[in-house]
mmCIF file with all atom_site columns, C-alpha atoms in Angstrom:
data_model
loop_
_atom_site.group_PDB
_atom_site.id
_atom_site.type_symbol
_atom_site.label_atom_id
_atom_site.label_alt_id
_atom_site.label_comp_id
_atom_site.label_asym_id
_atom_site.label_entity_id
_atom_site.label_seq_id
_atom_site.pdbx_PDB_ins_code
_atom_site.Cartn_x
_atom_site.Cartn_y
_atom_site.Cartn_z
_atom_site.occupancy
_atom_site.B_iso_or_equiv
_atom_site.pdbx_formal_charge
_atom_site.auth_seq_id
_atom_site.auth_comp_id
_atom_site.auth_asym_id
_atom_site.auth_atom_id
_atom_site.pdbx_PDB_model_num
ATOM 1  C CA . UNK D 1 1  ? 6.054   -19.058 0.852   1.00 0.00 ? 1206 UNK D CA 1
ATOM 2  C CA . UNK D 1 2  ? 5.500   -18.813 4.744   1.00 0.00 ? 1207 UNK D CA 1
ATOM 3  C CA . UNK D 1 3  ? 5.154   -22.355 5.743   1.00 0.00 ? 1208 UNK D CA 1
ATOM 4  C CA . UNK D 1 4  ? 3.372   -22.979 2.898   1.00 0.00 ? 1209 UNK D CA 1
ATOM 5  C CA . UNK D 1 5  ? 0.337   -21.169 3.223   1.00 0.00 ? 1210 UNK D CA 1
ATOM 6  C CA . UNK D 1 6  ? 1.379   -17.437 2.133   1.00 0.00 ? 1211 UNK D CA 1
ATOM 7  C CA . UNK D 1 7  ? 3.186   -15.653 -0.354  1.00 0.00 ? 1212 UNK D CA 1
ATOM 8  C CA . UNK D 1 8  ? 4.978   -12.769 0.904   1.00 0.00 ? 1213 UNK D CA 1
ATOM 9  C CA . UNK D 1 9  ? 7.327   -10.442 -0.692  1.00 0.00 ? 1214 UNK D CA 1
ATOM 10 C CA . UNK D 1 10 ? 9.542   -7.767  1.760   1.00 0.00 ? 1215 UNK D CA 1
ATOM 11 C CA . UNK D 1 11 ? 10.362  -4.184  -0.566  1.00 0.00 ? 1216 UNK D CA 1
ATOM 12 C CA . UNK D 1 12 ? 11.701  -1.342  0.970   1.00 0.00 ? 1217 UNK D CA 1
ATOM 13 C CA . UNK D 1 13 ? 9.376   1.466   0.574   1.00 0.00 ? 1218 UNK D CA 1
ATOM 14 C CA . UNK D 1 14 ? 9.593   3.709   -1.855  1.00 0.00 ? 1219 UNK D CA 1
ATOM 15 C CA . UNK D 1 15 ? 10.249  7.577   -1.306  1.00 0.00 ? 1220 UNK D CA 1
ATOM 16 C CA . UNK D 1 16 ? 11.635  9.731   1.177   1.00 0.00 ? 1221 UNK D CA 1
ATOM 17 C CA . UNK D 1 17 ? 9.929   11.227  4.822   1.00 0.00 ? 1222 UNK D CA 1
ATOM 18 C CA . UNK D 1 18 ? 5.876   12.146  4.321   1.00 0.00 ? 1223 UNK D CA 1
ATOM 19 C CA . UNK D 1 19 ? 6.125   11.098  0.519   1.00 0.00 ? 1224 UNK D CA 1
ATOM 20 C CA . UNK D 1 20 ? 7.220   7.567   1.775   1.00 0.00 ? 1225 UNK D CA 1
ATOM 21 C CA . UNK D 1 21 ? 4.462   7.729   4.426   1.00 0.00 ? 1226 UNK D CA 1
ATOM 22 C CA . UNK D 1 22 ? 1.744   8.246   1.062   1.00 0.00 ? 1227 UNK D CA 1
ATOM 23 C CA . UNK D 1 23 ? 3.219   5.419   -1.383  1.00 0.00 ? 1228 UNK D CA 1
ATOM 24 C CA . UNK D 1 24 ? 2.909   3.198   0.883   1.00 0.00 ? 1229 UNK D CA 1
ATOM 25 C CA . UNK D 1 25 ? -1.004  4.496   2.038   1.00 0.00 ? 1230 UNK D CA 1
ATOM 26 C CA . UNK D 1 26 ? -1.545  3.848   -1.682  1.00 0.00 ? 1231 UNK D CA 1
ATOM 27 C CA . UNK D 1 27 ? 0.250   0.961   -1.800  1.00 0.00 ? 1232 UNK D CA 1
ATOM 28 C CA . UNK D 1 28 ? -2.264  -0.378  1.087   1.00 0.00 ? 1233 UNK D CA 1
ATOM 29 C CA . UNK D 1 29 ? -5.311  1.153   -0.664  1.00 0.00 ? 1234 UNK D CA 1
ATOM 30 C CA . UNK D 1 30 ? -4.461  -0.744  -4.314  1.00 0.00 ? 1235 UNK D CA 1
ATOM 31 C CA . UNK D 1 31 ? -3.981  -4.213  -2.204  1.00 0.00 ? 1236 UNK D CA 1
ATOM 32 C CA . UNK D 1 32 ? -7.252  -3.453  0.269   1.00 0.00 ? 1237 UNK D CA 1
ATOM 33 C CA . UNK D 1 33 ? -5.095  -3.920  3.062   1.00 0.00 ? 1238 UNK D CA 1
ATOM 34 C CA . UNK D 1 34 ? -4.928  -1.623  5.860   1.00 0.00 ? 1239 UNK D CA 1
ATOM 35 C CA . UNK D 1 35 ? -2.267  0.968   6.287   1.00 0.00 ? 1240 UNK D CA 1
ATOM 36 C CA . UNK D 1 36 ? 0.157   0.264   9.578   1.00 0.00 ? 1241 UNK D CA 1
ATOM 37 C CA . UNK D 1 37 ? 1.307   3.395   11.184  1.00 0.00 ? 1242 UNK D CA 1
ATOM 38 C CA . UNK D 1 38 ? 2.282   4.434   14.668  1.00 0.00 ? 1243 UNK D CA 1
ATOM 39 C CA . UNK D 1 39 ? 0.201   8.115   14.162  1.00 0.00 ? 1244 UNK D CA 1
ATOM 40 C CA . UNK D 1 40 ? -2.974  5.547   13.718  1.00 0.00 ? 1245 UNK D CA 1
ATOM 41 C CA . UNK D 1 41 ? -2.144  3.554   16.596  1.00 0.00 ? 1246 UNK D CA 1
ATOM 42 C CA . UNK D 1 42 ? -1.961  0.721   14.350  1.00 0.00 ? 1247 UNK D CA 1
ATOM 43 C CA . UNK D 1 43 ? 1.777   -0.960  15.244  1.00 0.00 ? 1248 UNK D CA 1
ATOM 44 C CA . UNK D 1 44 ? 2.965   -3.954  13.772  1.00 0.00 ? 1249 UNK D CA 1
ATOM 45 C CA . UNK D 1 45 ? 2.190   -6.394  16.741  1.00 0.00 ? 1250 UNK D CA 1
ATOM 46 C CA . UNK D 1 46 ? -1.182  -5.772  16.427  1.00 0.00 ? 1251 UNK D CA 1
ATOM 47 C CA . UNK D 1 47 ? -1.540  -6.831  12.617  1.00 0.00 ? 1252 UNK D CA 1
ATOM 48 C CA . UNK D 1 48 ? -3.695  -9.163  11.633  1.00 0.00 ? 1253 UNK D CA 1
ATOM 49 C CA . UNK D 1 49 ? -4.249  -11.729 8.704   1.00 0.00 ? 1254 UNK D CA 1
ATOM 50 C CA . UNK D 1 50 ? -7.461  -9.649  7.724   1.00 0.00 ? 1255 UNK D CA 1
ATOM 51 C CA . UNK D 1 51 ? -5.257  -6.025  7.707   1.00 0.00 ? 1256 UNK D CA 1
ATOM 52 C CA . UNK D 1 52 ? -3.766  -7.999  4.646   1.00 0.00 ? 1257 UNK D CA 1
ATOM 53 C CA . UNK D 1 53 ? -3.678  -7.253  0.840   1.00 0.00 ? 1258 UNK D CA 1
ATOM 54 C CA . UNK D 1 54 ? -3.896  -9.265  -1.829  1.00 0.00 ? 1259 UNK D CA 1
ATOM 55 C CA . UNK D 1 55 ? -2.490  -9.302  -5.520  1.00 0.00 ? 1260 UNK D CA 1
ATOM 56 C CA . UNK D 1 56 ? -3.039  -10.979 -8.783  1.00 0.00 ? 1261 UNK D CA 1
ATOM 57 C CA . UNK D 1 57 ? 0.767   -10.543 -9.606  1.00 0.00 ? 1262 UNK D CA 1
ATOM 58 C CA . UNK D 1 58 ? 4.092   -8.972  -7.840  1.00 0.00 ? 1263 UNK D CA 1
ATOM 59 C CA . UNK D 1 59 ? 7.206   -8.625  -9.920  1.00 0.00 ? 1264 UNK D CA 1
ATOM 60 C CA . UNK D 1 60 ? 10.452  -7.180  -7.649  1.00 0.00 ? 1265 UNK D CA 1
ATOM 61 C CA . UNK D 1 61 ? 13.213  -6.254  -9.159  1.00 0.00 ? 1266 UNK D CA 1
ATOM 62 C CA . UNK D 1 62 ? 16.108  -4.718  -7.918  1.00 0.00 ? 1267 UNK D CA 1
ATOM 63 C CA . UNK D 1 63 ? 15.240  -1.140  -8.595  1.00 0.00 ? 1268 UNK D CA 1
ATOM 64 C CA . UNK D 1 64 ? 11.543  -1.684  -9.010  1.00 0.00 ? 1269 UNK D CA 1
ATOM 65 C CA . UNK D 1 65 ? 8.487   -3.653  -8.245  1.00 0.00 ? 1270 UNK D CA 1
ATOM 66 C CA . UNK D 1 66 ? 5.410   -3.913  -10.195 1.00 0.00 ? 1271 UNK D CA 1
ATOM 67 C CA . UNK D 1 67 ? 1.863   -4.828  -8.574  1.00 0.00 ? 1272 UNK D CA 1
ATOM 68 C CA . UNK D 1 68 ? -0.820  -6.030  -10.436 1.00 0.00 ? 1273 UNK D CA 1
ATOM 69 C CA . UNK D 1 69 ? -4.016  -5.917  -8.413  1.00 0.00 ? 1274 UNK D CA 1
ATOM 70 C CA . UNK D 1 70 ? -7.378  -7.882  -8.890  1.00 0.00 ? 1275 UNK D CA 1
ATOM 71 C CA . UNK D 1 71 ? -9.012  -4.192  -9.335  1.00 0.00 ? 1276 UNK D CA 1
ATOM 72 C CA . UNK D 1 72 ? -11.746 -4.902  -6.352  1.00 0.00 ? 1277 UNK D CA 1
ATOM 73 C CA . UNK D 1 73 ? -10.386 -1.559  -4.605  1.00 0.00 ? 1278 UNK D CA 1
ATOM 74 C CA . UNK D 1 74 ? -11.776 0.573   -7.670  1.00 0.00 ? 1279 UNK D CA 1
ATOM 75 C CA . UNK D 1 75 ? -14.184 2.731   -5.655  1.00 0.00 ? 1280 UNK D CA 1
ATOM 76 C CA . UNK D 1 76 ? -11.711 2.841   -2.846  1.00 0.00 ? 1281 UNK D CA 1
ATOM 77 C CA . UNK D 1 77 ? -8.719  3.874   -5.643  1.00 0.00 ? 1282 UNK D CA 1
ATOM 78 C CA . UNK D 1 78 ? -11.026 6.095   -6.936  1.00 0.00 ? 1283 UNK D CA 1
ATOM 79 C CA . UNK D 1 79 ? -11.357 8.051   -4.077  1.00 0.00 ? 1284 UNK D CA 1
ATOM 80 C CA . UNK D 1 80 ? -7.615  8.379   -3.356  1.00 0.00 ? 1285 UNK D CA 1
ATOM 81 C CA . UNK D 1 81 ? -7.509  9.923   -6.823  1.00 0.00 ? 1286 UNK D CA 1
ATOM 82 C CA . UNK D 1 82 ? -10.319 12.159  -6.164  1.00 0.00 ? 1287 UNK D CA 1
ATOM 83 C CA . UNK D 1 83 ? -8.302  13.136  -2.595  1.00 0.00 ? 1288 UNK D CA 1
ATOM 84 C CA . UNK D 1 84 ? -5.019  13.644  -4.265  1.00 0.00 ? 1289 UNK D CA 1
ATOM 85 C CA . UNK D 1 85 ? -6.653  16.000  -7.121  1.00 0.00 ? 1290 UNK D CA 1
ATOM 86 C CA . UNK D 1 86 ? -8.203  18.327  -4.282  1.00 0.00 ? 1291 UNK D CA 1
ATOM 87 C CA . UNK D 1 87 ? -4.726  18.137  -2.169  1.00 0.00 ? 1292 UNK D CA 1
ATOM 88 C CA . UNK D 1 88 ? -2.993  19.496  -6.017  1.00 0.00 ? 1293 UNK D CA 1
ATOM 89 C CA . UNK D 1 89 ? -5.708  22.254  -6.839  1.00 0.00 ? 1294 UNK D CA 1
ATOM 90 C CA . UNK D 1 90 ? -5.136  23.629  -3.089  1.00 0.00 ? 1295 UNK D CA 1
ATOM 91 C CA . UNK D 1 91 ? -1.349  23.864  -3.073  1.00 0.00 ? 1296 UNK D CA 1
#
């Protein structure tokens, strides 16, 4: 707890170079919060409490973490499906 008013959990990201990059985008888009990235012009200084996700339920382990979300961002993880479907018929 952050003086008592927020949870927060630090993981190192998962992946390698651009495949990093998208786990954590889909990371952000499970969570709703907003993805923080220098090519958005979005730095970390400039991060809000409102660019923040939320979870029902983070488990971190040593070699993995599990998020359980409160599955409001349907439509929104829909759409990253839908995205990543297109991105696999075109390569």
């Amino acid at each position: 707890k952050m003086r008592g008013v927020l949870d927060v959990a630090a993981i190192k990201a998962p992946g390698f170079g651009n495949r990093r990059r998208d786990y954590t985008q889909d990371i952000a888009i499970a969570t709703g919060a907003s993805f923080v990235a220098e090519e958005l012009g979005i730095t970390l200084d400039s991060v809000t409490l409102d660019m923040l996700g939320t979870a029902d339920r983070i488990v971190v382990g040593k070699e993995s973490t599990t998020i359980v979300t409160d599955g409001k961002q349907e439509e929104a993880i829909e759409a990253r499906i839908a995205q990543l479907r297109k991105e696999a018929e075109l390569a």
